[in-house]
PDB file of C-alpha atoms in Angstrom:
ATOM      1  CA  MET L  24      -0.004  -0.026   0.097  1.00  0.00           C
ATOM      2  CA  SER L  25       1.142   3.440  -0.711  1.00  0.00           C
ATOM      3  CA  ASP L  26       1.412   6.053   2.002  1.00  0.00           C
ATOM      4  CA  LEU L  27       1.053   8.938  -0.433  1.00  0.00           C
ATOM      5  CA  PRO L  28      -2.275  10.926  -0.469  1.00  0.00           C
ATOM      6  CA  TYR L  29      -4.674  10.564  -3.351  1.00  0.00           C
ATOM      7  CA  ALA L  30      -5.862  13.600  -5.439  1.00  0.00           C
ATOM      8  CA  LYS L  31      -9.386  13.135  -4.192  1.00  0.00           C
ATOM      9  CA  ASP L  32      -7.999  13.442  -0.613  1.00  0.00           C
ATOM     10  CA  ALA L  33      -6.466  16.677  -1.592  1.00  0.00           C
ATOM     11  CA  GLY L  34      -9.646  17.824  -3.176  1.00  0.00           C
ATOM     12  CA  LEU L  35      -8.322  17.836  -6.765  1.00  0.00           C
ATOM     13  CA  VAL L  36      -9.517  16.585 -10.060  1.00  0.00           C
ATOM     14  CA  LEU L  37      -7.222  16.321 -13.077  1.00  0.00           C
ATOM     15  CA  CYS L  38      -8.576  17.734 -16.399  1.00  0.00           C
ATOM     16  CA  HIS L  39      -8.411  15.079 -19.166  1.00  0.00           C
ATOM     17  CA  THR L  40      -8.143  17.729 -21.742  1.00  0.00           C
ATOM     18  CA  CYS L  41      -5.401  20.139 -20.647  1.00  0.00           C
ATOM     19  CA  SER L  42      -4.033  18.252 -17.525  1.00  0.00           C
ATOM     20  CA  LYS L  43      -4.734  21.018 -15.130  1.00  0.00           C
ATOM     21  CA  ALA L  44      -5.223  19.929 -11.409  1.00  0.00           C
ATOM     22  CA  CYS L  45      -8.642  21.686 -10.606  1.00  0.00           C
ATOM     23  CA  ALA L  46     -10.419  21.925  -7.222  1.00  0.00           C
ATOM     24  CA  ALA L  47     -12.903  19.034  -6.997  1.00  0.00           C
ATOM     25  CA  PRO L  48     -16.235  21.060  -6.525  1.00  0.00           C
ATOM     26  CA  LEU L  49     -15.692  22.422  -9.997  1.00  0.00           C
ATOM     27  CA  THR L  50     -17.641  20.643 -12.678  1.00  0.00           C
ATOM     28  CA  ARG L  51     -15.657  22.371 -15.618  1.00  0.00           C
ATOM     29  CA  CYS L  52     -11.967  23.142 -16.108  1.00  0.00           C
ATOM     30  CA  PRO L  53     -11.311  26.861 -15.547  1.00  0.00           C
ATOM     31  CA  ARG L  54      -8.530  26.725 -18.224  1.00  0.00           C
ATOM     32  CA  CYS L  55     -10.164  24.754 -21.372  1.00  0.00           C
ATOM     33  CA  GLY L  56     -13.804  24.590 -20.191  1.00  0.00           C
ATOM     34  CA  ALA L  57     -13.844  20.719 -20.444  1.00  0.00           C
ATOM     35  CA  SER L  58     -16.184  18.671 -18.079  1.00  0.00           C
ATOM     36  CA  LEU L  59     -14.210  17.288 -15.059  1.00  0.00           C
ATOM     37  CA  HIS L  60     -14.521  13.690 -14.005  1.00  0.00           C
ATOM     38  CA  PRO L  61     -12.463  11.786 -11.297  1.00  0.00           C
ATOM     39  CA  ARG L  62     -12.057   8.935 -13.779  1.00  0.00           C
ATOM     40  CA  LYS L  63     -12.863   8.650 -17.516  1.00  0.00           C
ATOM     41  CA  PRO L  64     -16.561   8.072 -17.909  1.00  0.00           C
ATOM     42  CA  ASN L  65     -17.383   4.402 -18.852  1.00  0.00           C
ATOM     43  CA  SER L  66     -13.751   3.738 -19.450  1.00  0.00           C
ATOM     44  CA  LEU L  67     -13.854  -0.115 -19.113  1.00  0.00           C
ATOM     45  CA  GLY L  68     -16.924  -0.483 -21.280  1.00  0.00           C
ATOM     46  CA  ARG L  69     -15.593   1.796 -24.183  1.00  0.00           C
ATOM     47  CA  THR L  70     -12.121   0.050 -24.002  1.00  0.00           C
ATOM     48  CA  TRP L  71     -13.632  -3.366 -24.151  1.00  0.00           C
ATOM     49  CA  ALA L  72     -15.988  -2.332 -27.084  1.00  0.00           C
ATOM     50  CA  PHE L  73     -13.092  -0.735 -29.082  1.00  0.00           C
ATOM     51  CA  LEU L  74     -10.683  -3.875 -28.366  1.00  0.00           C
ATOM     52  CA  ILE L  75     -13.336  -6.361 -29.304  1.00  0.00           C
ATOM     53  CA  ALA L  76     -14.166  -4.506 -32.483  1.00  0.00           C
ATOM     54  CA  ALA L  77     -10.587  -4.342 -33.467  1.00  0.00           C
ATOM     55  CA  PHE L  78     -10.029  -8.061 -32.814  1.00  0.00           C
ATOM     56  CA  ILE L  79     -13.026  -8.992 -35.048  1.00  0.00           C
ATOM     57  CA  LEU L  80     -11.665  -6.816 -37.843  1.00  0.00           C
ATOM     58  CA  TYR L  81      -8.134  -8.140 -37.469  1.00  0.00           C
ATOM     59  CA  ILE L  82      -9.420 -11.594 -38.698  1.00  0.00           C
ATOM     60  CA  PRO L  83     -10.397 -10.233 -42.267  1.00  0.00           C
ATOM     61  CA  ALA L  84      -7.391  -7.929 -42.192  1.00  0.00           C
ATOM     62  CA  ASN L  85      -5.089 -11.190 -42.378  1.00  0.00           C
ATOM     63  CA  LEU L  86      -7.389 -13.235 -44.514  1.00  0.00           C
ATOM     64  CA  LEU L  87      -8.093 -10.680 -47.231  1.00  0.00           C
ATOM     65  CA  PRO L  88      -5.370  -9.474 -49.708  1.00  0.00           C
ATOM     66  CA  VAL L  89      -3.756  -6.175 -48.784  1.00  0.00           C
ATOM     67  CA  MET L  90      -2.228  -5.537 -52.259  1.00  0.00           C
ATOM     68  CA  ASN L  91      -2.249  -6.771 -55.893  1.00  0.00           C
ATOM     69  CA  THR L  92       1.120  -6.980 -57.651  1.00  0.00           C
ATOM     70  CA  ASN L  93       1.525  -7.097 -61.370  1.00  0.00           C
ATOM     71  CA  MET L  94       5.199  -7.791 -62.294  1.00  0.00           C
ATOM     72  CA  PHE L  95       5.887  -7.983 -65.982  1.00  0.00           C
ATOM     73  CA  GLY L  96       2.373  -9.452 -66.632  1.00  0.00           C
ATOM     74  CA  ASN L  97       2.228 -11.769 -63.750  1.00  0.00           C
ATOM     75  CA  ALA L  98      -0.478 -10.694 -61.335  1.00  0.00           C
ATOM     76  CA  SER L  99      -0.805 -11.963 -57.835  1.00  0.00           C
ATOM     77  CA  GLU L 100      -2.555 -10.975 -54.674  1.00  0.00           C
ATOM     78  CA  ASN L 101      -0.966 -10.973 -51.292  1.00  0.00           C
ATOM     79  CA  THR L 102      -2.238 -11.140 -47.759  1.00  0.00           C
ATOM     80  CA  ILE L 103      -0.125  -9.748 -44.880  1.00  0.00           C
ATOM     81  CA  MET L 104       1.885 -12.986 -44.149  1.00  0.00           C
ATOM     82  CA  SER L 105       2.243 -13.947 -47.863  1.00  0.00           C
ATOM     83  CA  GLY L 106       3.690 -10.394 -48.570  1.00  0.00           C
ATOM     84  CA  VAL L 107       5.996 -10.872 -45.726  1.00  0.00           C
ATOM     85  CA  ILE L 108       7.218 -14.276 -47.274  1.00  0.00           C
ATOM     86  CA  GLU L 109       7.390 -12.792 -50.579  1.00  0.00           C
ATOM     87  CA  PHE L 110       9.568  -9.850 -49.362  1.00  0.00           C
ATOM     88  CA  TRP L 111      11.780 -12.125 -47.474  1.00  0.00           C
ATOM     89  CA  GLU L 112      12.241 -14.602 -50.457  1.00  0.00           C
ATOM     90  CA  GLY L 113      12.955 -11.800 -52.722  1.00  0.00           C
ATOM     91  CA  GLY L 114      15.907 -10.558 -50.390  1.00  0.00           C
ATOM     92  CA  SER L 115      14.052  -7.682 -48.978  1.00  0.00           C
ATOM     93  CA  TRP L 116      14.330  -9.123 -45.443  1.00  0.00           C
ATOM     94  CA  ASP L 117      14.291  -5.670 -43.832  1.00  0.00           C
ATOM     95  CA  ILE L 118      10.870  -4.638 -45.270  1.00  0.00           C
ATOM     96  CA  ALA L 119       9.620  -8.152 -44.443  1.00  0.00           C
ATOM     97  CA  LEU L 120      10.575  -7.910 -40.767  1.00  0.00           C
ATOM     98  CA  LEU L 121       9.159  -4.325 -40.699  1.00  0.00           C
ATOM     99  CA  ILE L 122       5.809  -5.655 -41.996  1.00  0.00           C
ATOM    100  CA  PHE L 123       5.807  -8.533 -39.690  1.00  0.00           C
ATOM    101  CA  PHE L 124       6.501  -6.457 -36.641  1.00  0.00           C
ATOM    102  CA  ALA L 125       4.046  -3.778 -37.458  1.00  0.00           C
ATOM    103  CA  SER L 126       1.199  -6.046 -38.860  1.00  0.00           C
ATOM    104  CA  VAL L 127       1.609  -9.201 -36.528  1.00  0.00           C
ATOM    105  CA  VAL L 128       3.559  -8.510 -33.435  1.00  0.00           C
ATOM    106  CA  VAL L 129       2.409  -5.038 -32.463  1.00  0.00           C
ATOM    107  CA  PRO L 130      -1.436  -5.729 -32.851  1.00  0.00           C
ATOM    108  CA  CYS L 131      -1.135  -9.259 -30.972  1.00  0.00           C
ATOM    109  CA  LEU L 132       0.913  -7.414 -28.220  1.00  0.00           C
ATOM    110  CA  LYS L 133      -1.800  -4.719 -27.808  1.00  0.00           C
ATOM    111  CA  PHE L 134      -4.653  -7.156 -27.726  1.00  0.00           C
ATOM    112  CA  PHE L 135      -3.005  -9.216 -25.013  1.00  0.00           C
ATOM    113  CA  ALA L 136      -1.767  -6.323 -22.963  1.00  0.00           C
ATOM    114  CA  LEU L 137      -4.965  -4.388 -23.174  1.00  0.00           C
ATOM    115  CA  GLY L 138      -6.996  -7.490 -22.272  1.00  0.00           C
ATOM    116  CA  LEU L 139      -4.787  -8.244 -19.321  1.00  0.00           C
ATOM    117  CA  LEU L 140      -5.131  -4.656 -18.085  1.00  0.00           C
ATOM    118  CA  LEU L 141      -8.897  -4.772 -18.386  1.00  0.00           C
ATOM    119  CA  VAL L 142      -9.383  -8.069 -16.676  1.00  0.00           C
ATOM    120  CA  THR L 143      -6.960  -7.285 -13.688  1.00  0.00           C
ATOM    121  CA  VAL L 144      -8.609  -3.945 -13.220  1.00  0.00           C
ATOM    122  CA  GLN L 145     -12.101  -5.398 -13.169  1.00  0.00           C
ATOM    123  CA  ARG L 146     -10.872  -8.051 -10.568  1.00  0.00           C
ATOM    124  CA  ARG L 147      -9.244  -5.113  -8.495  1.00  0.00           C
ATOM    125  CA  SER L 148      -6.021  -6.923  -8.658  1.00  0.00           C
ATOM    126  CA  GLN L 149      -3.149  -5.564  -6.641  1.00  0.00           C
ATOM    127  CA  TRP L 150      -0.786  -7.701  -8.705  1.00  0.00           C
ATOM    128  CA  ALA L 151       2.278  -5.780 -10.234  1.00  0.00           C
ATOM    129  CA  MET L 152       0.439  -2.485 -10.302  1.00  0.00           C
ATOM    130  CA  LYS L 153       3.674  -0.418 -11.090  1.00  0.00           C
ATOM    131  CA  GLU L 154       4.487  -2.796 -13.908  1.00  0.00           C
ATOM    132  CA  ARG L 155       1.055  -2.816 -15.327  1.00  0.00           C
ATOM    133  CA  SER L 156       1.158   1.015 -15.485  1.00  0.00           C
ATOM    134  CA  LYS L 157       4.487   0.949 -17.303  1.00  0.00           C
ATOM    135  CA  LEU L 158       2.835  -1.658 -19.657  1.00  0.00           C
ATOM    136  CA  PHE L 159       0.014   0.715 -20.517  1.00  0.00           C
ATOM    137  CA  ARG L 160       2.530   3.585 -21.257  1.00  0.00           C
ATOM    138  CA  PHE L 161       4.498   1.089 -23.465  1.00  0.00           C
ATOM    139  CA  ILE L 162       1.311   0.338 -25.212  1.00  0.00           C
ATOM    140  CA  GLU L 163       0.537   3.936 -25.848  1.00  0.00           C
ATOM    141  CA  LEU L 164       3.978   4.334 -27.246  1.00  0.00           C
ATOM    142  CA  ILE L 165       3.997   1.491 -29.804  1.00  0.00           C
ATOM    143  CA  GLY L 166       0.566   2.400 -30.859  1.00  0.00           C
ATOM    144  CA  TYR L 167       1.574   5.379 -32.923  1.00  0.00           C
ATOM    145  CA  TRP L 168       3.887   3.070 -34.975  1.00  0.00           C
ATOM    146  CA  SER L 169       1.077   0.675 -35.848  1.00  0.00           C
ATOM    147  CA  MET L 170       0.486   2.471 -39.166  1.00  0.00           C
ATOM    148  CA  LEU L 171       3.948   1.246 -40.554  1.00  0.00           C
ATOM    149  CA  ASP L 172       2.387  -1.506 -42.437  1.00  0.00           C
ATOM    150  CA  VAL L 173       0.039   0.873 -44.385  1.00  0.00           C
ATOM    151  CA  LEU L 174       2.928   3.331 -44.985  1.00  0.00           C
ATOM    152  CA  VAL L 175       5.099   0.535 -46.347  1.00  0.00           C
ATOM    153  CA  VAL L 176       2.486  -0.634 -48.886  1.00  0.00           C
ATOM    154  CA  ALA L 177       2.018   2.933 -49.875  1.00  0.00           C
ATOM    155  CA  LEU L 178       5.755   3.374 -50.316  1.00  0.00           C
ATOM    156  CA  VAL L 179       6.224   0.281 -52.148  1.00  0.00           C
ATOM    157  CA  THR L 180       3.335   1.181 -54.498  1.00  0.00           C
ATOM    158  CA  ALA L 181       4.829   4.412 -55.300  1.00  0.00           C
ATOM    159  CA  LEU L 182       8.306   3.088 -55.929  1.00  0.00           C
ATOM    160  CA  VAL L 183       6.925   0.379 -58.181  1.00  0.00           C
ATOM    161  CA  GLN L 184       4.991   2.753 -60.275  1.00  0.00           C
ATOM    162  CA  PHE L 185       8.256   4.214 -61.713  1.00  0.00           C
ATOM    163  CA  ASN L 186       8.516   1.020 -63.736  1.00  0.00           C
ATOM    164  CA  SER L 187       6.110   0.938 -66.437  1.00  0.00           C
ATOM    165  CA  LEU L 188       6.021  -2.729 -66.730  1.00  0.00           C
ATOM    166  CA  SER L 189       5.040  -3.402 -62.989  1.00  0.00           C
ATOM    167  CA  SER L 190       2.244  -2.002 -60.749  1.00  0.00           C
ATOM    168  CA  ILE L 191       0.915  -2.442 -57.166  1.00  0.00           C
ATOM    169  CA  GLU L 192      -2.529  -1.673 -55.935  1.00  0.00           C
ATOM    170  CA  ALA L 193      -3.833  -1.637 -52.524  1.00  0.00           C
ATOM    171  CA  ARG L 194      -6.771  -4.040 -51.757  1.00  0.00           C
ATOM    172  CA  LEU L 195      -9.458  -4.447 -49.121  1.00  0.00           C
ATOM    173  CA  GLY L 196      -7.433  -6.027 -46.392  1.00  0.00           C
ATOM    174  CA  ILE L 197      -5.406  -2.891 -45.896  1.00  0.00           C
ATOM    175  CA  LEU L 198      -8.685  -1.028 -45.071  1.00  0.00           C
ATOM    176  CA  PHE L 199      -9.490  -3.526 -42.413  1.00  0.00           C
ATOM    177  CA  PHE L 200      -6.071  -3.355 -41.119  1.00  0.00           C
ATOM    178  CA  GLY L 201      -6.268   0.515 -40.882  1.00  0.00           C
ATOM    179  CA  LEU L 202      -9.366   0.238 -38.910  1.00  0.00           C
ATOM    180  CA  VAL L 203      -7.902  -2.236 -36.535  1.00  0.00           C
ATOM    181  CA  VAL L 204      -5.106   0.263 -35.855  1.00  0.00           C
ATOM    182  CA  VAL L 205      -7.466   3.062 -35.133  1.00  0.00           C
ATOM    183  CA  LEU L 206      -9.701   0.998 -32.981  1.00  0.00           C
ATOM    184  CA  THR L 207      -6.584  -0.223 -30.876  1.00  0.00           C
ATOM    185  CA  MET L 208      -5.596   3.295 -30.444  1.00  0.00           C
ATOM    186  CA  LEU L 209      -8.985   4.429 -29.376  1.00  0.00           C
ATOM    187  CA  ALA L 210      -9.081   1.426 -27.009  1.00  0.00           C
ATOM    188  CA  ALA L 211      -5.679   2.657 -25.414  1.00  0.00           C
ATOM    189  CA  MET L 212      -7.104   6.328 -25.327  1.00  0.00           C
ATOM    190  CA  SER L 213     -10.338   5.166 -23.556  1.00  0.00           C
ATOM    191  CA  PHE L 214      -8.559   3.156 -20.875  1.00  0.00           C
ATOM    192  CA  ASP L 215      -7.880   5.147 -17.626  1.00  0.00           C
ATOM    193  CA  PRO L 216      -4.556   3.843 -16.163  1.00  0.00           C
ATOM    194  CA  ARG L 217      -5.598   5.390 -12.752  1.00  0.00           C
ATOM    195  CA  LEU L 218      -7.994   2.510 -12.314  1.00  0.00           C
ATOM    196  CA  ILE L 219      -5.043   0.339 -11.801  1.00  0.00           C
ATOM    197  CA  TRP L 220      -4.177   2.038  -8.572  1.00  0.00           C
ATOM    198  CA  ASP L 221      -7.803   2.225  -7.372  1.00  0.00           C
ATOM    199  CA  ALA L 222      -7.316  -1.348  -6.144  1.00  0.00           C
ATOM    200  CA  GLU L 223      -5.119   0.120  -3.256  1.00  0.00           C
ATOM    201  CA  VAL L 224      -8.246   2.020  -1.978  1.00  0.00           C
ATOM    202  CA  LYS L 225     -10.318   0.020   0.488  1.00  0.00           C
ATOM    203  CA  ASP L 226     -13.995  -0.071  -0.103  1.00  0.00           C
ATOM    204  CA  ASP L 227     -15.942   1.885   2.367  1.00  0.00           C
TER     205      ASP L 227
END
């Protein structure tokens, strides 16, 4: 248990918009005018909704082709994993690793980590609270790099267009993957990490 006082004990509420510490009786931030809440409203419900929606869309994002390549008259459509394999076999192992990390490792890590945070908060678990707070900050950090796969497809498409005998076109799978990225970012933004530390407070 921590001996440090809580913000509510000091009569303070943090503004979620501008991060100003405001006196608890206030209902709106005097700096930016945003509504004040001790915790993000419906944080767990909204986070679960975004996370489940992202997981559902992640299935077609992997099953549907993300790009169509036409090299010297030979057309083929690639999913995320087949694209990784094709780049690897073609000697572009750096692009293959980049796509694999951004499209497979990062989303799966976010699904697992956010799911772990949600379950432990709902159970009011006091297990590894400091480490779970660090895990959330890490998830926030890597979330902004999740669009690398979309950017790689766009970059490769632009480069190939310089060759008049070759072309690459984006397919429906890249749209689903982009939606997965947006939804996981919204899930992370909806989660209130202060809920982790609420387990320290004994119920009255």
